[in-house]
């Protein structure tokens, strides 16, 4: 690139070289509200065609998992980064399931920032789609394709951020690492686990931005923006009832199925104690301030120290907002019940599996003891399954950290909303990073609260994203990364 022009951002002393006059039109000097300083900003409107083209390109690769074929995305990105002069490398446990890492070097003053998106998507039932699921058709202001909100928005956002940082030659205090990871939808042994276990130095960072948040629009207006700062830890518990086998014509008191049924019923009706952490406490308090009064009451009451108010709110949430109910506690859901093989044989064993989603600070041994006490039947063994658990997150993302403050400020500026931290009830690819001490923040494009129930949400029959929200998210992504990484 030849340097044709140099612009100086007042206040920062930051010189930015431009490759051509054409690129200069993609810049505008925009005062940043609240900062008092002036900073160079891409001209977002003129970038829209390029953003859309990149988004559609990654959406059109059929990376439904299984089988994945994430190499289609990785190979494409490699070409884009090579052309842009950004060093990029492919890592694969299986040649068809490759990951890509690109890195922009900083001056090393701070530890790197990792931005990531997963390149696989969940499977589709093509008959349910108005437009083919890998067509990325634009219609009525929406883009339709599997992956539009999970998670090729983050992929496109990260890609554009890297390209713009390079194009505008933004000086960096820290490396910015981009990761396109395979297998997030149920086969992270090819993706995140492989990268963390075998290529950790390539992605080692102080902070990470991944999926799991975004602005929530109600009636077409952004009401609040969520950032995922924490996640629950999945564990399995098995209940195994033992009895005496025999002929079905002679019922036995020790019948294993009867004992197991009793145990599952008790566990199913049990509501483990409510416990808040920094993230969930802040979330419910924030929600109480912005929700409609009839709902706000329950968010406030569940935080109350009055046990009656709290129990009533807990009951209401369990019935009406089960996601919120799960955020309050270590949850237990009996999901497999197995026993018996002939109608005239009393089996000697019956088994149930409980899906336990533990609060990050839960003591597993203590919790297992609680389950045993609830079951209260010597004929039923209670133990953890050998299921391969994602590692516990030893390090939560802090709400008083620099990234959280930067994310809050960006949401205020770009979406005009407050930011609420959330705890995911499911496990994510951030878990192995959090376990290594990386503070991870989940972000994403804005979605309409009404769109999920209409069947257009993540993992729904169809999936779509508003074009305007794609553009807005790329800007949010870029500005957050610039704030966290640019030389100061
Ligand atoms: Zn996802």
Coordinates of N, CA and C in Angstrom, one line a residue, residues 116 188 191-194 196-197 200 231 390-393 427-438 440:
X116 N -14.0 -13.8 18.3 CA -14.2 -15.0 17.6 C -15.7 -15.2 17.3
X188 N -17.2 -29.5 19.7 CA -16.1 -28.6 19.9 C -14.7 -29.3 20.0
X191 N -13.0 -27.9 17.3 CA -12.9 -26.4 17.3 C -12.2 -25.9 18.6
X192 N -13.0 -25.4 19.5 CA -12.5 -24.7 20.7 C -11.6 -25.6 21.5
X193 N -12.0 -26.9 21.8 CA -11.2 -27.7 22.6 C -9.9 -28.1 22.0
X194 N -10.0 -28.3 20.7 CA -8.7 -28.6 19.9 C -7.8 -27.4 20.0
X196 N -7.7 -24.9 22.2 CA -7.2 -24.6 23.6 C -6.2 -25.7 24.0
X197 N -6.5 -27.0 23.6 CA -5.6 -28.0 24.1 C -4.3 -28.1 23.2
X200 N -2.9 -23.4 22.0 CA -3.3 -22.3 22.9 C -2.5 -21.0 22.7
X231 N -21.4 -18.2 32.6 CA -22.2 -19.3 32.2 C -22.3 -20.4 33.2
X390 N -17.7 -29.6 30.3 CA -16.9 -28.4 29.9 C -16.3 -27.9 31.2
X391 N -15.1 -27.4 31.2 CA -14.5 -27.0 32.5 C -15.2 -25.9 33.2
X392 N -15.1 -25.9 34.5 CA -15.7 -24.8 35.3 C -15.0 -23.5 35.0
X393 N -15.8 -22.4 34.9 CA -15.2 -21.1 34.6 C -14.7 -20.5 35.9
X427 N -23.9 -24.1 28.1 CA -22.5 -23.9 28.1 C -22.1 -23.4 26.7
X428 N -21.0 -22.7 26.7 CA -20.5 -22.1 25.4 C -19.0 -22.4 25.2
X429 N -18.6 -22.0 24.0 CA -17.2 -22.2 23.7 C -16.3 -21.3 24.5
X430 N -16.9 -20.4 25.3 CA -16.0 -19.5 26.1 C -15.6 -20.2 27.4
X431 N -16.2 -21.3 27.7 CA -15.9 -22.1 29.0 C -14.4 -22.4 29.1
X432 N -13.8 -23.1 28.0 CA -12.4 -23.5 28.2 C -11.5 -22.3 28.2
X433 N -11.9 -21.1 27.7 CA -11.1 -19.9 27.8 C -11.2 -19.3 29.2
X434 N -12.4 -19.3 29.7 CA -12.7 -18.8 31.0 C -11.9 -19.6 32.0
X435 N -11.9 -20.9 31.8 CA -11.1 -21.8 32.7 C -9.7 -21.5 32.7
X436 N -9.2 -20.9 31.7 CA -7.7 -20.5 31.6 C -7.5 -19.0 32.0
X437 N -8.6 -18.4 32.5 CA -8.4 -17.1 33.1 C -8.6 -15.9 32.1
X438 N -9.2 -16.3 30.9 CA -9.5 -15.2 29.9 C -10.9 -14.6 30.3
X440 N -14.2 -13.3 29.2 CA -14.9 -13.4 27.9 C -16.3 -12.7 28.0

